Short mmCIF file of C-alpha atoms in Angstrom, two decimals:
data_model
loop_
_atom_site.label_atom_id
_atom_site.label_comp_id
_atom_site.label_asym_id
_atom_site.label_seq_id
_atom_site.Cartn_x
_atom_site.Cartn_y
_atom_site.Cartn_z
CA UNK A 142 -0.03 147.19 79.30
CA UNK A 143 1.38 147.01 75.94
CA UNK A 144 4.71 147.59 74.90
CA UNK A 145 5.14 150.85 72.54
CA UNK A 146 7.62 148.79 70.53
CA UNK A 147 4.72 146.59 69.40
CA UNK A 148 2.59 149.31 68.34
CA UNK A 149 5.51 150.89 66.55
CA UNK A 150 6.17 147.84 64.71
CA UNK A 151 2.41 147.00 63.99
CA UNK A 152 2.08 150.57 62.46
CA UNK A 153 5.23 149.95 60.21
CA UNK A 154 3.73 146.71 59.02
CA UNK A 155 0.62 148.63 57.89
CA UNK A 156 2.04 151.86 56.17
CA UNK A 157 4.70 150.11 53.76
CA UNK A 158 2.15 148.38 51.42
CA UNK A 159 0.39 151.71 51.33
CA UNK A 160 3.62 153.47 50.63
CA UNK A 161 4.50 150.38 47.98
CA UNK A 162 0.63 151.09 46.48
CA UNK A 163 1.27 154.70 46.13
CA UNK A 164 4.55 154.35 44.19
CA UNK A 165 3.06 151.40 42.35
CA UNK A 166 0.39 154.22 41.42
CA UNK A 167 2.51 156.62 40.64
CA UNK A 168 4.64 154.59 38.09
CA UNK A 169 1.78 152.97 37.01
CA UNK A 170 0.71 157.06 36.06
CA UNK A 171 4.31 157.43 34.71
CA UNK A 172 3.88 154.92 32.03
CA UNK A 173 0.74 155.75 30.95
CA UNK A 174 2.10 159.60 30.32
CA UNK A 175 5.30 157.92 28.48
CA UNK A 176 2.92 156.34 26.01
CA UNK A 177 1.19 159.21 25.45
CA UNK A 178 4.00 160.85 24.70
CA UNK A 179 5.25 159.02 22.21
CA UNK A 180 1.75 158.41 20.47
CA UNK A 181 1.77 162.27 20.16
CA UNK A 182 5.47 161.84 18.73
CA UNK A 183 4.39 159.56 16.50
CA UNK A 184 1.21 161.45 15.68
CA UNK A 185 3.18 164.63 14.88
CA UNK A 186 5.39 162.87 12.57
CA UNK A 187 2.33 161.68 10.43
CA UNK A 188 -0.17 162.39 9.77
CA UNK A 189 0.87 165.42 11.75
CA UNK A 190 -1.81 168.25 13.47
CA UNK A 191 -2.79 169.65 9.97
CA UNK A 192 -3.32 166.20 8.61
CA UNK A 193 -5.57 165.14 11.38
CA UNK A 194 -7.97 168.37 11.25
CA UNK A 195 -7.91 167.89 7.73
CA UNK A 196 -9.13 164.25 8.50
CA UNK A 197 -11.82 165.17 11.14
CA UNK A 198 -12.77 168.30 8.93
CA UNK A 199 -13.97 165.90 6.03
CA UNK A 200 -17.45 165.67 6.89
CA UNK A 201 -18.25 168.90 7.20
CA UNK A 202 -16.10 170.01 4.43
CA UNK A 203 -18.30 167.55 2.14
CA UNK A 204 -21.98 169.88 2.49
CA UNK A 205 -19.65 173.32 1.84
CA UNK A 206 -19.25 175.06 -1.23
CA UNK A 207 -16.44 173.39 -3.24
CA UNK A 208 -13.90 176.57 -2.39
CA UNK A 209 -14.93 177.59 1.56
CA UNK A 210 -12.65 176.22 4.24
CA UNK A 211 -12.94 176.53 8.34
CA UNK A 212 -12.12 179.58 9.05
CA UNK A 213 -10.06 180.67 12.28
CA UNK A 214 -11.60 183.35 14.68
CA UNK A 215 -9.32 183.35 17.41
CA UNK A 216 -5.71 184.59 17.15
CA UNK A 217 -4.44 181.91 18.56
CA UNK A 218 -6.81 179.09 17.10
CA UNK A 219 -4.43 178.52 13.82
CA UNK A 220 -2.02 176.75 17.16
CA UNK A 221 -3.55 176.17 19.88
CA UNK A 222 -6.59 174.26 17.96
CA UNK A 223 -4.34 171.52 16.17
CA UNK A 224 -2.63 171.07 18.85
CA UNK A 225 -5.63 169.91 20.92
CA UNK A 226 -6.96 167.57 18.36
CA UNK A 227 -3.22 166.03 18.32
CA UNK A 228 -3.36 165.36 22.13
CA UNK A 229 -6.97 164.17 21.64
CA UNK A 230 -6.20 161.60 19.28
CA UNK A 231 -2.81 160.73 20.94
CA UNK A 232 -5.03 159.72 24.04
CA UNK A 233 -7.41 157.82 22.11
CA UNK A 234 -4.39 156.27 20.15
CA UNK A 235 -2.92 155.22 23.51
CA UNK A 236 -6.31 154.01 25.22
CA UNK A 237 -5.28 150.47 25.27
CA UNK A 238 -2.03 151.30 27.08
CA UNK A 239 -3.75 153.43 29.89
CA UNK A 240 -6.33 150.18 30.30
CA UNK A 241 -3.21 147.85 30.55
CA UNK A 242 -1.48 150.03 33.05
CA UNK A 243 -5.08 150.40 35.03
CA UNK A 244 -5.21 146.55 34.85
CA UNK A 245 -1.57 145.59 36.04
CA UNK A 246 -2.71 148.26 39.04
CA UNK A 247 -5.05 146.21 40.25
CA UNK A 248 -4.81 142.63 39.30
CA UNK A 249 -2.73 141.52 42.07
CA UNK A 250 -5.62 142.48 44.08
CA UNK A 251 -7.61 139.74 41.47
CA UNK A 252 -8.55 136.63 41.92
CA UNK A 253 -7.90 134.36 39.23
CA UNK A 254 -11.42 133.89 37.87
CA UNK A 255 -11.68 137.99 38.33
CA UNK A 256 -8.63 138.36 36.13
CA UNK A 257 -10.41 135.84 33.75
CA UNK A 258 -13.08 138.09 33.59
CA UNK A 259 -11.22 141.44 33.70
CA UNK A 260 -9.65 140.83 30.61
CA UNK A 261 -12.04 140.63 27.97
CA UNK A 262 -14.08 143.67 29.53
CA UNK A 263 -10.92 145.70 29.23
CA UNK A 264 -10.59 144.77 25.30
CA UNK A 265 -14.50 145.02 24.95
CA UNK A 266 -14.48 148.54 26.37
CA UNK A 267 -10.94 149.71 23.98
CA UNK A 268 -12.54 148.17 21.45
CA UNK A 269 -16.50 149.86 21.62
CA UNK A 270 -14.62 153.04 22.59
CA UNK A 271 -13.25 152.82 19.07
CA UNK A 272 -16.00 151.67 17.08
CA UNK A 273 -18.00 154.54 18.92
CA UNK A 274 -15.76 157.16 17.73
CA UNK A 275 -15.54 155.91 14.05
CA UNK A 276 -19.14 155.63 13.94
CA UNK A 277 -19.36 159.36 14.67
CA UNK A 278 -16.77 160.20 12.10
CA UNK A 279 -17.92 158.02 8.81
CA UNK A 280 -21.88 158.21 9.61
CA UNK A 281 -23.25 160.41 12.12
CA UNK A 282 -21.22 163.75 11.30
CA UNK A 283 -21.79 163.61 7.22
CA UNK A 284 -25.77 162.84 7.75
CA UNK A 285 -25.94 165.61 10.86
CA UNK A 286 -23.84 168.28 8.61
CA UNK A 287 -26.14 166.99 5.59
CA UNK A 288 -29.48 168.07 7.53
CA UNK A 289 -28.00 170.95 8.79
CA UNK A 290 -26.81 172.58 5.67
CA UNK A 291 -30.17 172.14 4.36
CA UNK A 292 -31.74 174.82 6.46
CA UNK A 293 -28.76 177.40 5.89
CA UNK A 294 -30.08 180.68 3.65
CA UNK A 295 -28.96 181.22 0.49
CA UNK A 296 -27.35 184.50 1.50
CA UNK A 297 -25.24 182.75 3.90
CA UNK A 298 -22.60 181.32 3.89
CA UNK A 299 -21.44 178.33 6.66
CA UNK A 300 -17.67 178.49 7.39
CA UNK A 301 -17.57 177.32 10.79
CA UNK A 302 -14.80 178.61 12.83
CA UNK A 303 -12.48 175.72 13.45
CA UNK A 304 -12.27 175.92 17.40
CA UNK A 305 -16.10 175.86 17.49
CA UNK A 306 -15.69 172.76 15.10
CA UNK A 307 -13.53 170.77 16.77
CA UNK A 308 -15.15 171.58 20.44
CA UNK A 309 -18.36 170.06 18.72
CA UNK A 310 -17.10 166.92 16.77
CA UNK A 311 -14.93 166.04 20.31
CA UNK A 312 -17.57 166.37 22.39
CA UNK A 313 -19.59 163.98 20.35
CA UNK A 314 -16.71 161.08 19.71
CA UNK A 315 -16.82 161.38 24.28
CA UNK A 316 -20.44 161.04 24.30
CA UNK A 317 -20.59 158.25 21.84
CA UNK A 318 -17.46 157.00 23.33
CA UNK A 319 -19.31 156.38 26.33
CA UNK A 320 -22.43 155.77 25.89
CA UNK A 321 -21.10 152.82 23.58
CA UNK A 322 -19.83 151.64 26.86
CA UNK A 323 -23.24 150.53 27.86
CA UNK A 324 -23.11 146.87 27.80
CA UNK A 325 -19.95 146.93 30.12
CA UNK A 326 -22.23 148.53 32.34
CA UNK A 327 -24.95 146.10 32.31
CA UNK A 328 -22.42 143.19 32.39
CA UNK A 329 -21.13 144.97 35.69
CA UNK A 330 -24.11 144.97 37.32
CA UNK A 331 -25.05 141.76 36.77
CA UNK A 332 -21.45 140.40 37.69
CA UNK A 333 -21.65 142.33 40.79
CA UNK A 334 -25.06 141.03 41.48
CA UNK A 335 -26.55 145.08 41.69
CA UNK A 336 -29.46 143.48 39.44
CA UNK A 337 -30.19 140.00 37.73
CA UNK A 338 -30.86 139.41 34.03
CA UNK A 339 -34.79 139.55 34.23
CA UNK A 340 -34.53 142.73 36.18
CA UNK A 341 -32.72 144.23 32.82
CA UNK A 342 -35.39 143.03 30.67
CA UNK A 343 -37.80 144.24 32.76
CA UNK A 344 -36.08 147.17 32.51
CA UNK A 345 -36.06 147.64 28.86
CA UNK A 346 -39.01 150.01 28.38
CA UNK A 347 -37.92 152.67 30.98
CA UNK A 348 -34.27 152.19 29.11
CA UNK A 349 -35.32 153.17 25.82
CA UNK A 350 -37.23 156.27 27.43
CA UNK A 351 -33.52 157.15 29.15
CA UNK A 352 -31.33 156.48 26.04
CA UNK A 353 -33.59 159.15 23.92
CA UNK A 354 -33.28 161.25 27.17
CA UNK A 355 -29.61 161.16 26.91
CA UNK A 356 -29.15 161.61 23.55
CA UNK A 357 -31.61 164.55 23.71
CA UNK A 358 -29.30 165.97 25.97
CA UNK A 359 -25.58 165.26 24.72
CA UNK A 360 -26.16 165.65 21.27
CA UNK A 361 -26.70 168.72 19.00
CA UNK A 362 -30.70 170.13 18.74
CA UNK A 363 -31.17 167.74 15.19
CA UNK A 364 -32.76 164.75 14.74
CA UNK A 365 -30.21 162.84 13.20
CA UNK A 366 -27.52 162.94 15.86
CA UNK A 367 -30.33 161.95 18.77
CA UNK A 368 -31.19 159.20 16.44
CA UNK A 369 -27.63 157.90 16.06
CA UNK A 370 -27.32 157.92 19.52
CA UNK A 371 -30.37 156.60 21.10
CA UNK A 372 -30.78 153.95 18.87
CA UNK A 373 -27.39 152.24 19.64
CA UNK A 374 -27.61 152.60 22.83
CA UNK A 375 -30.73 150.46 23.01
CA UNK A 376 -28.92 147.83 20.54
CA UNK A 377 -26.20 147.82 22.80
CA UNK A 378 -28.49 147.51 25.89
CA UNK A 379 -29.65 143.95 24.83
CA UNK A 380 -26.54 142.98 23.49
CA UNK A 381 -25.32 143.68 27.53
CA UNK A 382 -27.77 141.86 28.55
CA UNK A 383 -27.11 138.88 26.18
CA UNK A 384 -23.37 139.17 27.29
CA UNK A 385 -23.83 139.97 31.03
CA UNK A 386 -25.47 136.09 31.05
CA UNK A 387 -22.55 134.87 28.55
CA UNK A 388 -20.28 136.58 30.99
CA UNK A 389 -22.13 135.49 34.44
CA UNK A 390 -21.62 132.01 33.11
CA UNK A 391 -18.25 131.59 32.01
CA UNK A 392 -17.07 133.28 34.77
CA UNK A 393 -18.55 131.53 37.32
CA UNK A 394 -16.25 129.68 39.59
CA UNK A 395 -17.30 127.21 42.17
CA UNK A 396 -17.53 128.67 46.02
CA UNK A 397 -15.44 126.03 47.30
CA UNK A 398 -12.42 127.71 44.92
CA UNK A 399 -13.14 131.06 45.87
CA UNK A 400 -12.62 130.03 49.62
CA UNK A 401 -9.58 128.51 49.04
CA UNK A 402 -8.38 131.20 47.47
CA UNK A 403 -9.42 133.56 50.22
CA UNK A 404 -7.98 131.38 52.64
CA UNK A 405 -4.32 131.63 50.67
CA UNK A 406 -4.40 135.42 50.22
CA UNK A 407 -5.75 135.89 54.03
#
């Protein structure tokens, strides 16, 4: 019969590194506000919230009449909307601290040729998140608002309301965001061995059909912003699949290594 002491003990063993993971979590989470924080500080202090809808409002403001401006509907919209597009950008400002503090979360679970591996994928993904979002803002907003305004009446005038705006232009800069994300994906896969290399270029056709899908469906009803978006997305597809076997490679650590290192950690 066992003694209760044991199982006592046994069960205290088990619940402190879940207790030590959950505050590990939650200053982990506690950092990652602080930085917000003080990229909105920083934000507020310049450019400030009217500088940065001024800044995203530049592309559409280039296809209006010389004199129209955004107008506000709402009552609250003149406050509420600026403020949004501060937090917005103070998130996307502090995206490389939130992937640090997701990192040091779980790289002690890491081997060493995981952590060798984790690394660059967290950069690569900051950095396409970024180039995603700019690509948006300097090309594919000023050639959408460009064919848009072309169908607009003469007796009409466009001055969007500014909450409509801004709802539009962020939901864009998360769909490009994301789907610029794609050859993390496909490097994922592969690394986790989900599919091999020749299954991706096999898969190529049927990908092409699914990135116009997507775009189809994320995007606004115009040709231009499905274009912008589909056609990326396919570059990006066999530039995954050019990295997941750059990746696979370098990465790659002997199975004798791995053992030992299991045999350490166990």
């Amino acid at each position: 019969m066992s003694d209760p002491k044991d199982s006592t003990d046994e069960l205290a063993g088990s619940e402190q590194p879940f207790v030590q993971h959950l505050m590990e979590l939650r200053d982990r989470l506690l950092y990652g506000v602080i930085g917000l924080a003080i990229c909105m500080a920083l934000l507020a202090f310049w450019p400030g919230p009217s500088g940065l809808i001024d800044l995203i409002a530049v592309p559409i403001r280039a296809h209006m009449p010389p004199d129209a401006k955004l107008i506000a509907v709402g009552v609250f919209s003149p406050f509420f909307v600026p403020i949004k597009v501060l937090a917005m950008a103070a998130l996307l400002l502090s995206l490389p601290w939130w992937m640090y503090q997701v990192w040091a979360f779980v790289a002690p679970g890491l081997y060493s040729h995981e952590k060798r591996f984790a690394v660059p994928l967290i950069v690569l993904g900051s950095l396409l998140a970024y180039i995603g979002i700019a690509f948006v803002q300097f090309f594919v907003l000023d050639k959408m608002f460009g064919f848009i305004q072309q169908f607009t009446p003469a007796s009409v005038a466009a001055t969007p309301d500014i909450a409509s705006y801004v709802e539009a232009i962020l939901s864009l800069y998360l769909a490009f965001g994301l789907a610029f994300q794609v050859p993390i994906v496909v490097i994922l896969l592969v690394k986790m061995n989900m599919v091999t290399v020749q299954k991706l270029k096999d898969f190529r056709g049927y990908f092409i059909v699914v990135a116009f899908v997507i775009a189809a469906v994320v995007t606004p009803p115009d040709v231009i912003s499905q274009l912008a978006l589909a056609v990326p997305m396919c570059l990006l597809y066999e530039a995954g699949i050019w990295g997941a076997r750059w990746f696979v490679k370098s990465s790659a650590k002997p199975d004798e290594e791995v053992d030992k290192e299991e045999k350490a950690a166990s």
